[in-house]
Coordinates of C-alpha atoms in Angstrom, one line a residue:
Chain A
M1 CA 45.0 -16.7 -21.6
S2 CA 42.5 -15.4 -23.9
R3 CA 43.2 -15.5 -27.6
L4 CA 43.3 -11.8 -27.9
R5 CA 45.8 -11.4 -25.1
R6 CA 48.0 -14.1 -26.4
R7 CA 48.1 -12.4 -29.8
F8 CA 48.9 -9.1 -28.1
V9 CA 51.8 -10.7 -26.2
D10 CA 53.1 -12.3 -29.4
V11 CA 53.0 -9.1 -31.4
S12 CA 54.7 -7.1 -28.6
T13 CA 57.4 -9.8 -28.3
H14 CA 58.1 -9.5 -32.0
A15 CA 58.2 -5.8 -31.8
A16 CA 60.6 -5.7 -29.0
L17 CA 62.9 -8.3 -30.6
L18 CA 62.7 -6.4 -33.9
V19 CA 63.9 -3.2 -32.3
V20 CA 66.8 -4.9 -30.6
A21 CA 67.8 -6.9 -33.6
L22 CA 67.8 -3.8 -35.8
T23 CA 70.0 -2.0 -33.2
F24 CA 72.4 -4.9 -33.3
V25 CA 72.7 -4.9 -37.1
A26 CA 72.7 -1.1 -37.3
P27 CA 76.5 -0.7 -37.4
L28 CA 76.7 -3.3 -40.1
L29 CA 73.8 -1.7 -42.1
W30 CA 75.7 1.6 -41.9
L31 CA 78.8 -0.2 -43.1
V32 CA 76.9 -1.4 -46.1
S33 CA 75.5 2.0 -46.7
A34 CA 78.9 3.7 -46.4
S35 CA 80.5 1.2 -48.7
L36 CA 77.9 2.2 -51.4
A37 CA 78.1 5.9 -50.8
S38 CA 79.7 8.5 -53.0
P39 CA 82.3 10.9 -51.5
T40 CA 79.7 13.6 -51.3
D41 CA 77.3 11.5 -49.3
L42 CA 80.2 10.5 -47.0
L43 CA 81.1 14.2 -46.4
T44 CA 77.6 15.5 -45.9
N45 CA 75.7 12.8 -44.0
G46 CA 78.3 10.2 -42.9
G47 CA 77.3 7.8 -45.7
L48 CA 74.0 7.1 -43.9
V49 CA 71.7 8.5 -46.5
L50 CA 72.4 7.9 -50.2
T51 CA 71.4 11.1 -52.0
S52 CA 73.1 10.0 -55.2
R53 CA 73.0 6.6 -56.8
P54 CA 74.7 3.9 -54.9
T55 CA 78.2 3.3 -56.4
S56 CA 80.3 0.2 -56.7
A57 CA 83.4 2.3 -57.1
N58 CA 84.4 1.7 -53.5
F59 CA 84.5 -2.0 -54.1
H60 CA 86.5 -1.6 -57.3
D61 CA 89.0 0.5 -55.4
A62 CA 89.0 -1.9 -52.4
L63 CA 89.8 -4.8 -54.7
S64 CA 92.5 -2.9 -56.5
I65 CA 94.4 -2.3 -53.2
N66 CA 97.5 -4.2 -53.8
R67 CA 97.8 -6.3 -50.7
F68 CA 94.1 -6.8 -49.9
G69 CA 93.7 -9.8 -52.1
R70 CA 96.9 -11.2 -50.7
S71 CA 95.6 -10.8 -47.1
Y72 CA 92.3 -12.4 -48.2
A73 CA 94.1 -15.4 -49.7
N74 CA 96.3 -15.7 -46.6
T75 CA 93.2 -15.7 -44.3
I76 CA 91.4 -18.3 -46.4
G77 CA 94.5 -20.5 -46.6
V78 CA 95.1 -20.4 -42.9
A79 CA 91.5 -21.2 -42.2
V80 CA 91.5 -24.1 -44.6
I81 CA 94.7 -25.7 -43.2
R82 CA 93.5 -25.2 -39.7
V83 CA 90.1 -26.8 -40.4
V84 CA 91.6 -29.8 -42.2
V85 CA 94.3 -30.5 -39.7
Q86 CA 92.3 -29.8 -36.6
V87 CA 89.4 -31.9 -37.8
A88 CA 91.7 -34.8 -38.7
L89 CA 93.7 -34.7 -35.4
C90 CA 90.8 -33.9 -33.1
S91 CA 88.2 -36.3 -34.5
I92 CA 90.4 -39.3 -34.6
G93 CA 92.1 -38.4 -31.3
G94 CA 88.8 -37.7 -29.7
Y95 CA 87.6 -41.1 -30.8
A96 CA 90.6 -42.8 -29.3
L97 CA 90.0 -40.9 -26.0
S98 CA 86.3 -42.0 -26.0
R99 CA 87.2 -45.7 -26.1
P100 CA 87.0 -47.7 -22.8
G101 CA 90.2 -47.4 -20.9
A102 CA 91.1 -43.9 -22.0
G103 CA 89.5 -42.5 -18.9
R104 CA 92.4 -43.8 -16.9
R105 CA 95.1 -42.2 -19.0
T106 CA 95.8 -39.6 -16.4
A107 CA 98.9 -38.2 -18.2
V108 CA 97.0 -37.6 -21.4
L109 CA 94.1 -36.0 -19.5
A110 CA 96.5 -33.8 -17.5
I111 CA 98.1 -32.6 -20.7
L112 CA 94.6 -31.9 -22.3
L113 CA 93.1 -30.1 -19.3
S114 CA 96.2 -28.0 -18.6
A115 CA 96.5 -27.0 -22.3
Q116 CA 92.9 -26.1 -22.4
A117 CA 93.3 -23.9 -19.3
I118 CA 96.1 -21.9 -21.0
P119 CA 94.5 -19.2 -23.1
S120 CA 96.2 -18.7 -26.5
F121 CA 97.5 -15.2 -25.7
A122 CA 99.8 -16.6 -23.0
P123 CA 102.2 -18.8 -25.0
A124 CA 102.2 -16.4 -28.0
V125 CA 105.3 -14.5 -26.8
S126 CA 107.2 -17.8 -26.5
W127 CA 106.0 -18.9 -29.9
M128 CA 107.3 -15.7 -31.3
I129 CA 110.7 -16.3 -29.8
M130 CA 110.7 -20.0 -30.8
F131 CA 110.0 -19.3 -34.4
G132 CA 112.3 -16.2 -34.4
R133 CA 115.1 -18.4 -33.3
I134 CA 114.8 -20.9 -36.1
G135 CA 114.4 -18.1 -38.6
L136 CA 110.8 -18.5 -39.4
S137 CA 109.4 -15.1 -38.5
N138 CA 107.1 -13.9 -41.2
S139 CA 106.4 -17.3 -42.6
Y140 CA 103.3 -19.3 -43.3
T141 CA 104.7 -22.2 -41.3
A142 CA 104.9 -20.1 -38.2
L143 CA 101.6 -18.5 -38.8
V144 CA 99.8 -21.9 -39.0
V145 CA 101.7 -24.6 -37.1
P146 CA 101.1 -23.6 -33.4
T147 CA 97.4 -23.2 -34.1
L148 CA 96.9 -26.7 -35.4
F149 CA 96.7 -28.4 -32.0
S150 CA 93.5 -28.0 -29.9
A151 CA 92.8 -29.5 -26.5
F152 CA 89.3 -28.2 -26.8
G153 CA 88.8 -30.1 -30.1
L154 CA 90.0 -33.4 -28.7
L155 CA 87.7 -33.0 -25.7
F156 CA 84.8 -31.9 -27.9
F157 CA 85.1 -35.0 -30.1
R158 CA 85.7 -37.3 -27.1
Q159 CA 82.4 -36.0 -25.7
T160 CA 80.7 -36.5 -29.0
F161 CA 81.8 -40.1 -29.4
L162 CA 81.0 -41.0 -25.8
T163 CA 77.4 -40.5 -26.7
L164 CA 77.5 -43.2 -29.3
P165 CA 75.8 -46.4 -28.2
R166 CA 78.7 -48.7 -27.3
E167 CA 77.1 -51.6 -29.1
I168 CA 77.7 -49.9 -32.5
V169 CA 81.4 -50.0 -32.2
E170 CA 81.5 -53.3 -30.3
A171 CA 79.7 -54.9 -33.2
A172 CA 82.3 -53.6 -35.6
V173 CA 85.0 -55.1 -33.3
V174 CA 83.3 -58.5 -33.5
D175 CA 83.2 -58.2 -37.2
G176 CA 86.9 -57.8 -37.2
A177 CA 87.1 -54.2 -38.5
S178 CA 90.4 -52.4 -37.8
P179 CA 90.5 -49.4 -35.4
T180 CA 90.8 -47.1 -38.4
R181 CA 87.8 -48.6 -40.2
R182 CA 85.8 -48.5 -37.0
F183 CA 86.5 -44.9 -36.7
W184 CA 86.0 -43.9 -40.3
H185 CA 83.0 -46.2 -41.3
V186 CA 81.2 -46.6 -38.0
A187 CA 81.9 -43.7 -35.5
L188 CA 82.5 -40.7 -37.7
P189 CA 79.3 -40.9 -39.8
H190 CA 77.3 -40.6 -36.6
A191 CA 79.1 -37.4 -35.7
R192 CA 78.2 -35.3 -38.8
P193 CA 76.3 -32.6 -37.0
Q194 CA 79.0 -32.1 -34.4
L195 CA 81.6 -32.1 -37.2
A196 CA 79.8 -29.3 -38.9
V197 CA 79.6 -27.3 -35.7
F198 CA 83.3 -27.8 -35.0
I199 CA 84.3 -26.7 -38.5
V200 CA 82.2 -23.5 -38.1
L201 CA 83.8 -22.8 -34.7
V202 CA 87.3 -23.3 -36.1
V203 CA 86.6 -21.1 -39.1
I204 CA 85.3 -18.3 -36.9
D205 CA 88.3 -18.6 -34.5
S206 CA 90.8 -18.7 -37.3
W207 CA 89.2 -15.7 -39.2
S208 CA 89.1 -13.5 -36.1
D209 CA 92.5 -14.4 -34.6
Y210 CA 94.5 -11.3 -34.1
L211 CA 97.4 -11.5 -31.6
W212 CA 99.3 -14.4 -33.1
P213 CA 99.1 -13.2 -36.8
L214 CA 100.1 -9.8 -35.6
L215 CA 103.2 -11.0 -33.7
I216 CA 104.5 -13.4 -36.3
A217 CA 103.2 -12.2 -39.7
N218 CA 103.3 -8.5 -39.7
D219 CA 104.7 -7.9 -43.2
S220 CA 102.4 -7.3 -46.2
D221 CA 103.0 -10.7 -47.7
H222 CA 101.9 -12.8 -44.8
R223 CA 99.3 -10.5 -43.2
T224 CA 95.9 -11.8 -42.5
L225 CA 92.7 -9.8 -42.8
S226 CA 92.3 -9.3 -39.1
V227 CA 95.7 -7.6 -39.0
A228 CA 95.1 -5.7 -42.3
I229 CA 91.8 -4.3 -41.2
R230 CA 93.3 -2.9 -38.0
L231 CA 95.6 -0.8 -40.2
L232 CA 92.5 1.0 -41.5
A233 CA 92.0 2.5 -38.1
G234 CA 93.3 6.0 -37.5
R235 CA 92.4 9.4 -38.7
S236 CA 91.2 9.1 -42.3
P237 CA 89.6 11.8 -44.4
A238 CA 85.8 11.3 -44.7
D239 CA 85.8 10.8 -48.4
Q240 CA 88.1 7.8 -48.1
L241 CA 85.7 6.0 -45.7
G242 CA 83.8 4.5 -48.6
V243 CA 86.8 2.4 -49.7
R244 CA 87.6 1.5 -46.2
A245 CA 84.1 0.5 -45.5
A246 CA 84.0 -1.6 -48.6
T247 CA 87.2 -3.3 -47.6
T248 CA 85.9 -4.1 -44.2
L249 CA 82.6 -5.4 -45.5
L250 CA 84.3 -7.7 -47.9
A251 CA 86.5 -9.0 -45.1
I252 CA 83.7 -9.9 -42.7
L253 CA 81.1 -11.0 -45.3
P254 CA 82.1 -14.7 -45.4
L255 CA 81.4 -15.2 -41.7
L256 CA 78.1 -13.4 -41.9
V257 CA 77.0 -15.7 -44.6
L258 CA 78.3 -18.7 -42.6
V259 CA 76.1 -17.7 -39.7
V260 CA 72.9 -17.3 -41.7
V261 CA 73.4 -20.6 -43.5
G262 CA 74.5 -22.4 -40.3
L263 CA 71.6 -21.2 -38.3
R264 CA 69.1 -22.1 -41.0
F265 CA 70.5 -25.6 -41.2
V266 CA 70.6 -26.2 -37.5
H267 CA 67.2 -24.6 -36.9
D268 CA 65.5 -26.9 -39.4
D269 CA 67.4 -29.8 -37.9
N270 CA 65.8 -29.5 -34.5
H271 CA 62.6 -27.7 -35.1
D272 CA 60.4 -27.3 -32.0
Q273 CA 63.1 -28.3 -29.6
S274 CA 61.0 -27.2 -26.6
T275 CA 59.0 -30.4 -26.7
R276 CA 62.0 -32.6 -26.6
V277 CA 63.7 -33.4 -23.3
A278 CA 67.2 -32.6 -24.5
Chain B
M1 CA 72.0 -36.9 -24.3
T2 CA 72.0 -36.0 -20.7
A3 CA 69.5 -33.5 -19.6
L4 CA 68.2 -31.9 -16.5
G5 CA 65.5 -34.5 -16.3
T6 CA 67.5 -37.7 -16.8
R7 CA 70.3 -37.3 -14.4
P8 CA 69.9 -36.4 -10.7
L9 CA 71.4 -33.1 -9.7
R10 CA 74.5 -33.6 -7.6
S11 CA 74.5 -30.9 -5.0
G12 CA 76.8 -31.3 -2.1
T13 CA 77.8 -34.9 -2.8
R14 CA 81.1 -35.7 -4.4
A15 CA 81.1 -37.9 -7.5
V16 CA 82.4 -41.4 -6.8
A17 CA 83.5 -42.1 -10.3
P18 CA 86.5 -40.3 -11.7
P19 CA 85.1 -37.2 -13.4
M20 CA 86.3 -38.0 -16.9
D21 CA 84.5 -41.4 -17.1
R22 CA 80.9 -41.3 -16.0
R23 CA 80.0 -44.5 -17.8
P24 CA 79.2 -47.7 -16.1
R25 CA 82.2 -50.0 -15.6
H26 CA 83.3 -52.0 -18.6
P27 CA 85.1 -55.3 -18.5
H28 CA 88.2 -53.7 -20.0
A29 CA 87.6 -50.2 -18.5
D30 CA 91.2 -49.8 -17.4
R31 CA 93.0 -50.1 -20.7
W32 CA 92.6 -49.8 -24.4
V33 CA 92.1 -53.3 -25.6
G34 CA 94.0 -55.4 -28.1
D35 CA 94.6 -53.6 -31.4
E36 CA 93.4 -50.3 -30.1
R37 CA 96.4 -49.8 -27.8
R38 CA 99.1 -49.1 -30.3
W39 CA 96.6 -47.4 -32.7
S40 CA 95.3 -45.0 -30.0
R41 CA 98.8 -44.0 -29.1
L42 CA 99.7 -43.5 -32.7
V43 CA 96.7 -41.2 -33.5
L44 CA 97.1 -39.2 -30.3
A45 CA 100.8 -38.7 -30.5
P46 CA 100.8 -35.8 -32.9
S47 CA 98.3 -33.8 -30.9
M48 CA 100.0 -34.6 -27.6
I49 CA 103.4 -33.6 -28.8
G50 CA 102.1 -30.4 -30.4
L51 CA 100.1 -29.4 -27.3
V52 CA 103.1 -30.0 -24.9
I53 CA 105.4 -28.0 -27.1
F54 CA 103.1 -25.1 -27.9
Y55 CA 101.2 -24.9 -24.6
Q56 CA 103.0 -26.4 -21.6
I57 CA 106.6 -25.8 -22.7
A58 CA 105.7 -22.4 -24.3
A59 CA 104.0 -21.3 -21.1
F60 CA 107.0 -22.4 -19.1
G61 CA 109.2 -20.5 -21.5
M62 CA 107.2 -17.4 -21.1
V63 CA 107.7 -17.5 -17.3
L64 CA 111.5 -17.9 -17.9
V65 CA 111.4 -14.8 -20.2
S66 CA 109.5 -12.9 -17.5
V67 CA 112.6 -13.1 -15.2
S68 CA 115.0 -12.1 -18.0
D69 CA 115.8 -8.9 -19.9
Y70 CA 115.3 -10.6 -23.3
R71 CA 114.9 -8.0 -26.0
G72 CA 115.5 -10.1 -29.1
A73 CA 119.3 -10.2 -28.9
P74 CA 121.0 -13.5 -28.1
E75 CA 122.6 -12.3 -24.9
V76 CA 120.2 -12.6 -22.1
D77 CA 120.6 -11.9 -18.4
L78 CA 118.3 -13.0 -15.6
V79 CA 117.0 -10.0 -13.8
G80 CA 115.0 -11.7 -11.1
W81 CA 111.8 -9.9 -10.0
D82 CA 112.5 -6.6 -11.8
N83 CA 109.8 -7.2 -14.4
Y84 CA 107.3 -8.2 -11.8
A85 CA 108.2 -5.1 -9.8
F86 CA 107.3 -3.3 -13.0
A87 CA 104.1 -5.3 -13.5
F88 CA 102.9 -4.6 -10.0
G89 CA 104.5 -1.2 -9.4
A90 CA 104.4 0.9 -12.5
A91 CA 101.6 3.4 -12.8
S92 CA 100.8 2.2 -16.3
S93 CA 100.3 -1.4 -15.2
R94 CA 98.1 -0.4 -12.3
A95 CA 96.1 1.8 -14.6
A96 CA 95.8 -1.1 -17.0
L97 CA 94.5 -3.4 -14.2
V98 CA 91.9 -0.7 -13.2
N99 CA 90.9 -0.2 -16.8
T100 CA 90.4 -3.9 -17.3
L101 CA 88.3 -4.3 -14.1
R102 CA 86.2 -1.3 -15.1
L103 CA 85.6 -2.7 -18.5
V104 CA 84.6 -6.1 -17.0
A105 CA 82.3 -4.4 -14.4
M106 CA 80.5 -2.5 -17.2
V107 CA 80.2 -5.4 -19.7
V108 CA 79.4 -8.4 -17.6
P109 CA 76.1 -7.3 -15.9
T110 CA 74.9 -5.4 -19.0
S111 CA 75.4 -8.3 -21.4
L112 CA 74.0 -10.9 -19.0
V113 CA 70.8 -9.0 -18.3
L114 CA 70.3 -8.1 -21.9
G115 CA 71.2 -11.6 -23.1
F116 CA 68.8 -13.2 -20.6
T117 CA 66.0 -10.9 -21.4
L118 CA 66.4 -11.5 -25.1
A119 CA 66.5 -15.2 -24.6
L120 CA 63.3 -15.1 -22.6
L121 CA 61.6 -13.2 -25.4
L122 CA 63.0 -15.4 -28.1
R123 CA 61.8 -18.5 -26.4
R124 CA 58.2 -17.3 -26.9
V125 CA 58.8 -16.8 -30.7
R126 CA 57.3 -19.5 -32.9
R127 CA 58.3 -18.1 -36.2
G128 CA 61.3 -16.0 -37.3
G129 CA 63.6 -17.0 -34.5
W130 CA 66.2 -17.7 -37.1
F131 CA 66.1 -14.1 -38.3
Y132 CA 66.5 -12.7 -34.8
R133 CA 69.3 -15.1 -33.9
S134 CA 71.2 -14.3 -37.1
A135 CA 70.9 -10.6 -36.5
L136 CA 72.1 -11.0 -32.9
L137 CA 75.0 -13.2 -33.9
F138 CA 76.3 -11.0 -36.7
P139 CA 78.4 -8.8 -34.4
A140 CA 79.8 -11.9 -32.8
V141 CA 81.3 -13.2 -36.0
T142 CA 82.5 -9.7 -37.1
M143 CA 86.2 -10.0 -36.4
P144 CA 87.2 -7.9 -33.5
T145 CA 89.4 -5.5 -35.5
A146 CA 86.6 -4.9 -38.0
A147 CA 84.2 -4.2 -35.1
G148 CA 86.7 -1.7 -33.7
V149 CA 87.2 0.2 -37.0
I150 CA 83.4 0.3 -37.6
W151 CA 82.7 1.8 -34.2
Q152 CA 85.6 4.2 -34.6
W153 CA 84.1 5.5 -37.9
M154 CA 80.6 5.7 -36.5
L155 CA 81.9 7.7 -33.5
R156 CA 83.9 10.2 -35.4
P157 CA 83.4 13.6 -33.8
D158 CA 82.6 15.8 -36.8
D159 CA 81.0 13.5 -39.4
G160 CA 80.3 10.3 -37.6
V161 CA 76.8 8.9 -38.0
V162 CA 76.2 8.8 -34.2
N163 CA 76.8 12.5 -33.8
L164 CA 74.9 13.3 -37.0
G165 CA 72.0 11.2 -35.7
L166 CA 72.0 12.8 -32.3
G167 CA 72.2 16.2 -34.0
L168 CA 68.8 15.5 -35.5
F169 CA 67.5 15.6 -31.9
G170 CA 69.4 18.8 -31.2
V171 CA 72.2 17.1 -29.2
E172 CA 75.6 18.8 -29.5
P173 CA 78.3 16.7 -31.2
H174 CA 80.4 14.8 -28.6
A175 CA 84.0 13.6 -29.1
W176 CA 83.3 10.2 -27.8
L177 CA 86.7 8.7 -28.2
S178 CA 88.8 11.6 -26.9
N179 CA 87.0 12.1 -23.6
P180 CA 88.3 10.0 -20.7
T181 CA 84.8 9.3 -19.4
S182 CA 83.1 8.3 -22.6
A183 CA 85.9 6.4 -24.3
P184 CA 85.7 3.4 -21.9
I185 CA 81.9 3.5 -22.1
A186 CA 82.3 3.3 -25.9
V187 CA 84.6 0.2 -25.5
A188 CA 82.1 -1.4 -23.1
A189 CA 79.2 -0.7 -25.5
M190 CA 81.1 -2.2 -28.4
T191 CA 82.0 -5.3 -26.3
C192 CA 78.4 -5.8 -25.3
W193 CA 77.4 -5.5 -28.9
Q194 CA 79.9 -8.1 -29.9
Y195 CA 79.1 -10.8 -27.3
T196 CA 75.5 -10.5 -26.2
G197 CA 74.3 -12.5 -29.2
I198 CA 76.3 -15.5 -28.1
L199 CA 74.8 -15.3 -24.6
V200 CA 71.3 -15.2 -26.1
V201 CA 72.0 -18.4 -28.0
I202 CA 73.5 -20.2 -25.0
F203 CA 70.7 -19.1 -22.7
L204 CA 68.1 -20.1 -25.2
A205 CA 69.5 -23.6 -25.4
A206 CA 69.6 -23.8 -21.6
L207 CA 66.0 -22.5 -21.4
R208 CA 64.8 -25.1 -23.8
R209 CA 66.3 -27.8 -21.7
I210 CA 64.0 -26.9 -18.8
P211 CA 61.4 -29.7 -19.0
A212 CA 58.0 -28.4 -20.2
D213 CA 56.1 -30.2 -17.4
V214 CA 57.7 -28.0 -14.8
H215 CA 56.0 -25.0 -16.4
E216 CA 52.8 -26.9 -17.0
A217 CA 52.6 -27.8 -13.3
A218 CA 53.1 -24.1 -12.4
V219 CA 50.3 -23.1 -14.8
V220 CA 48.0 -25.6 -13.2
D221 CA 48.9 -24.1 -9.8
G222 CA 47.9 -20.7 -11.2
A223 CA 51.3 -19.1 -11.7
G224 CA 51.4 -16.2 -14.2
I225 CA 54.2 -15.4 -16.6
W226 CA 56.0 -13.2 -14.0
Q227 CA 55.8 -15.8 -11.3
Q228 CA 56.9 -18.5 -13.6
T229 CA 59.9 -16.4 -14.6
T230 CA 61.1 -15.4 -11.2
R231 CA 60.2 -18.6 -9.3
I232 CA 61.0 -21.3 -11.8
T233 CA 63.1 -20.1 -14.8
L234 CA 65.5 -17.8 -12.9
P235 CA 66.4 -20.4 -10.1
L236 CA 66.9 -23.1 -12.7
M237 CA 69.0 -20.9 -14.9
A238 CA 71.1 -19.4 -12.1
P239 CA 74.0 -21.9 -12.6
T240 CA 74.1 -21.3 -16.4
V241 CA 74.1 -17.5 -15.8
A242 CA 76.9 -17.9 -13.2
V243 CA 79.1 -19.9 -15.5
N244 CA 78.6 -17.5 -18.4
A245 CA 79.3 -14.5 -16.1
V246 CA 82.8 -16.0 -15.6
I247 CA 83.2 -16.7 -19.3
M248 CA 82.1 -13.1 -20.1
T249 CA 84.6 -11.8 -17.6
L250 CA 87.4 -13.6 -19.4
V251 CA 86.2 -12.7 -22.9
S252 CA 85.7 -9.0 -22.1
G253 CA 88.8 -8.7 -20.0
L254 CA 91.0 -10.3 -22.7
S255 CA 89.5 -8.5 -25.7
L256 CA 92.3 -6.9 -27.6
G257 CA 91.8 -6.5 -31.3
S258 CA 88.6 -4.5 -31.0
I259 CA 90.2 -2.0 -28.5
V260 CA 93.4 -1.6 -30.5
A261 CA 91.3 -0.8 -33.6
L262 CA 88.9 1.5 -31.8
T263 CA 91.6 3.6 -30.0
P264 CA 95.0 2.7 -31.5
N265 CA 96.9 4.8 -28.9
G266 CA 94.9 3.6 -25.9
G267 CA 92.4 6.4 -25.7
P268 CA 92.5 9.7 -23.9
R269 CA 95.0 9.6 -21.0
G270 CA 95.3 5.8 -21.7
A271 CA 91.8 5.3 -20.4
N272 CA 91.3 2.3 -22.7
R273 CA 94.6 0.6 -22.0
T274 CA 93.6 -2.8 -20.6
L275 CA 96.1 -5.4 -19.5
G276 CA 96.0 -7.0 -22.9
F277 CA 96.6 -3.6 -24.5
E278 CA 99.5 -2.9 -22.2
I279 CA 101.2 -6.3 -23.1
H280 CA 100.7 -5.4 -26.7
R281 CA 102.3 -2.0 -26.1
Q282 CA 105.3 -3.4 -24.3
L283 CA 105.9 -5.8 -27.2
F284 CA 105.6 -3.4 -30.0
D285 CA 106.4 0.0 -28.7
T286 CA 109.4 -0.9 -26.5
A287 CA 110.2 -4.5 -27.5
R288 CA 110.6 -5.3 -23.8
F289 CA 109.7 -9.0 -23.9
G290 CA 110.5 -9.5 -20.2
R291 CA 108.0 -6.9 -19.1
A292 CA 105.4 -8.2 -21.5
A293 CA 106.0 -11.8 -20.3
A294 CA 105.7 -10.7 -16.6
L295 CA 102.4 -8.9 -17.4
T296 CA 101.3 -12.0 -19.3
T297 CA 102.1 -14.3 -16.4
V298 CA 100.1 -12.1 -14.1
L299 CA 97.2 -12.1 -16.5
L300 CA 97.6 -15.9 -17.0
V301 CA 97.3 -16.5 -13.2
L302 CA 94.2 -14.4 -13.0
V303 CA 92.7 -16.2 -16.0
M304 CA 93.5 -19.6 -14.7
A305 CA 92.0 -18.8 -11.3
L306 CA 88.8 -17.6 -13.0
G307 CA 88.8 -20.6 -15.3
G308 CA 89.2 -22.9 -12.2
S309 CA 86.2 -21.2 -10.6
Q310 CA 84.2 -21.7 -13.7
L311 CA 85.1 -25.4 -13.9
W312 CA 84.1 -25.7 -10.2
L313 CA 80.8 -23.9 -10.9
S314 CA 80.0 -26.1 -13.8
R315 CA 81.0 -29.3 -12.2
R316 CA 79.0 -28.5 -9.1
F317 CA 75.9 -27.0 -10.6
V318 CA 75.6 -27.3 -14.3
N319 CA 74.8 -30.3 -16.2
Y320 CA 75.9 -29.6 -19.8
G321 CA 74.0 -31.6 -22.3
D322 CA 76.2 -33.5 -24.7
D323 CA 74.9 -31.4 -27.6
D324 CA 75.6 -28.2 -25.8
R325 CA 77.9 -26.8 -28.5
S326 CA 75.4 -27.7 -31.3
G327 CA 72.9 -25.6 -29.4
M328 CA 75.2 -22.7 -30.0
L329 CA 74.3 -22.3 -33.6

């Protein structure tokens, strides 16, 4: 291809991508705009154009909503507990499953594969009845406990540790390291990138979870953001959209930041992938 | 890292080794050795107990509830197939099934074509790929209920930005969410908006796994961009696309939070009531756990059948690299 033609293709590729990318972020850009808009702007132009100075009043109002901070704290708390416990259980369990011999544990694999095949909406009604029976509806325990176990996580880490050269762990066996030390000092340090990916996936999953928090923690003390934001739907007067937009923006902001940071990190990590085989 | 180039494609032949252990045989391949035996059982026990209680037993319990008239009170009677008669017979459940299928039929082809095209474009990009991928992934990490409320606000009939924007071009305002035709289209558009970015990233990772020499050989043979795409890229990507079509079917068919936030009452004449929405309604509006459980069981069977076909597709055709998930971000 001639140089000129290649340049033309490059420029038009970027142009097309830019248009699509802007379309994709447009609803979020509008959200930012509406959250900064004054009531007049919301009434006259839907908050899209800011004729008056951007105002932070909406954010002040959003933060002063009584239960918003509580929901925020609940969401963060649930995410942190889920990350810590799932990482602990799944990484060490996945390592055990990656060791020679685990492939023949058919009972274990049957449990894992069938649990993975059951989507989380299915047992939620049972969970609700279970926790209701032992008097734990609307409790943090019920909100968190059923989400701590992940067949996907175990299989994910099993796959990760299977790619470790066997000699690394065998050498530690010869050196007389205990299984825990072999896991912690030998295997786990090799799995840092996958660990980061897993944490991101768990955070996204936890943050967005809707059905279970709705079923078990519907009161204002235990509500998570996902459930609280849903209550903003419904017919609201236009001049109140600003506060609601600000609330929504604050609720989704952490994950947006997570994506930007995560992509930056991973991108730098495997720059120019196309030349590598994998 | 397994890749297309390093492992022969198995088409038609059955694997000899058990699928979970593809490694060469090890002297102690049949058992955890020595000190690892007790240790492995110890570290796996919490997960196994938790999974059995919260997945297997809970799923079984749900099936039990589906043949009872449980409504929260301690006295429960078994009612046999009544709830299933409702799940298959009632007009609302049938409508929910139709609505779900319609949503899937709109979302899956659109998002796959859009995602694939964008991935092809993004592959050509040398700089700034990070920016585009972030932009495309933002909707995916916007929690579903937030996505729903944002779209609802934008589609407001009188002062929503969509109608105001169209008004600049002289288009009459349209009540998007109270028209039985446009409301499901709005849901489909929102769902595509949410998930296309993930497809782009998955497809991009798969495209990069196609060895460069295949394309180089084609260029030597005089193939242009169009021929390379249709004769090489598409056939090699077909399995990945097929697997993701199944995944998108599941994801779009099961989306709940976004629909509930977009149209809290299920849209005009219940046009947006999908199966998930109907389960949600039976639980909250009428507290009929039995009916909800019967509907859930039906949905679960559908999902597991689809999941099984996905497993079959991926086992048969697709060779996931070990770093597949890391390619997602």
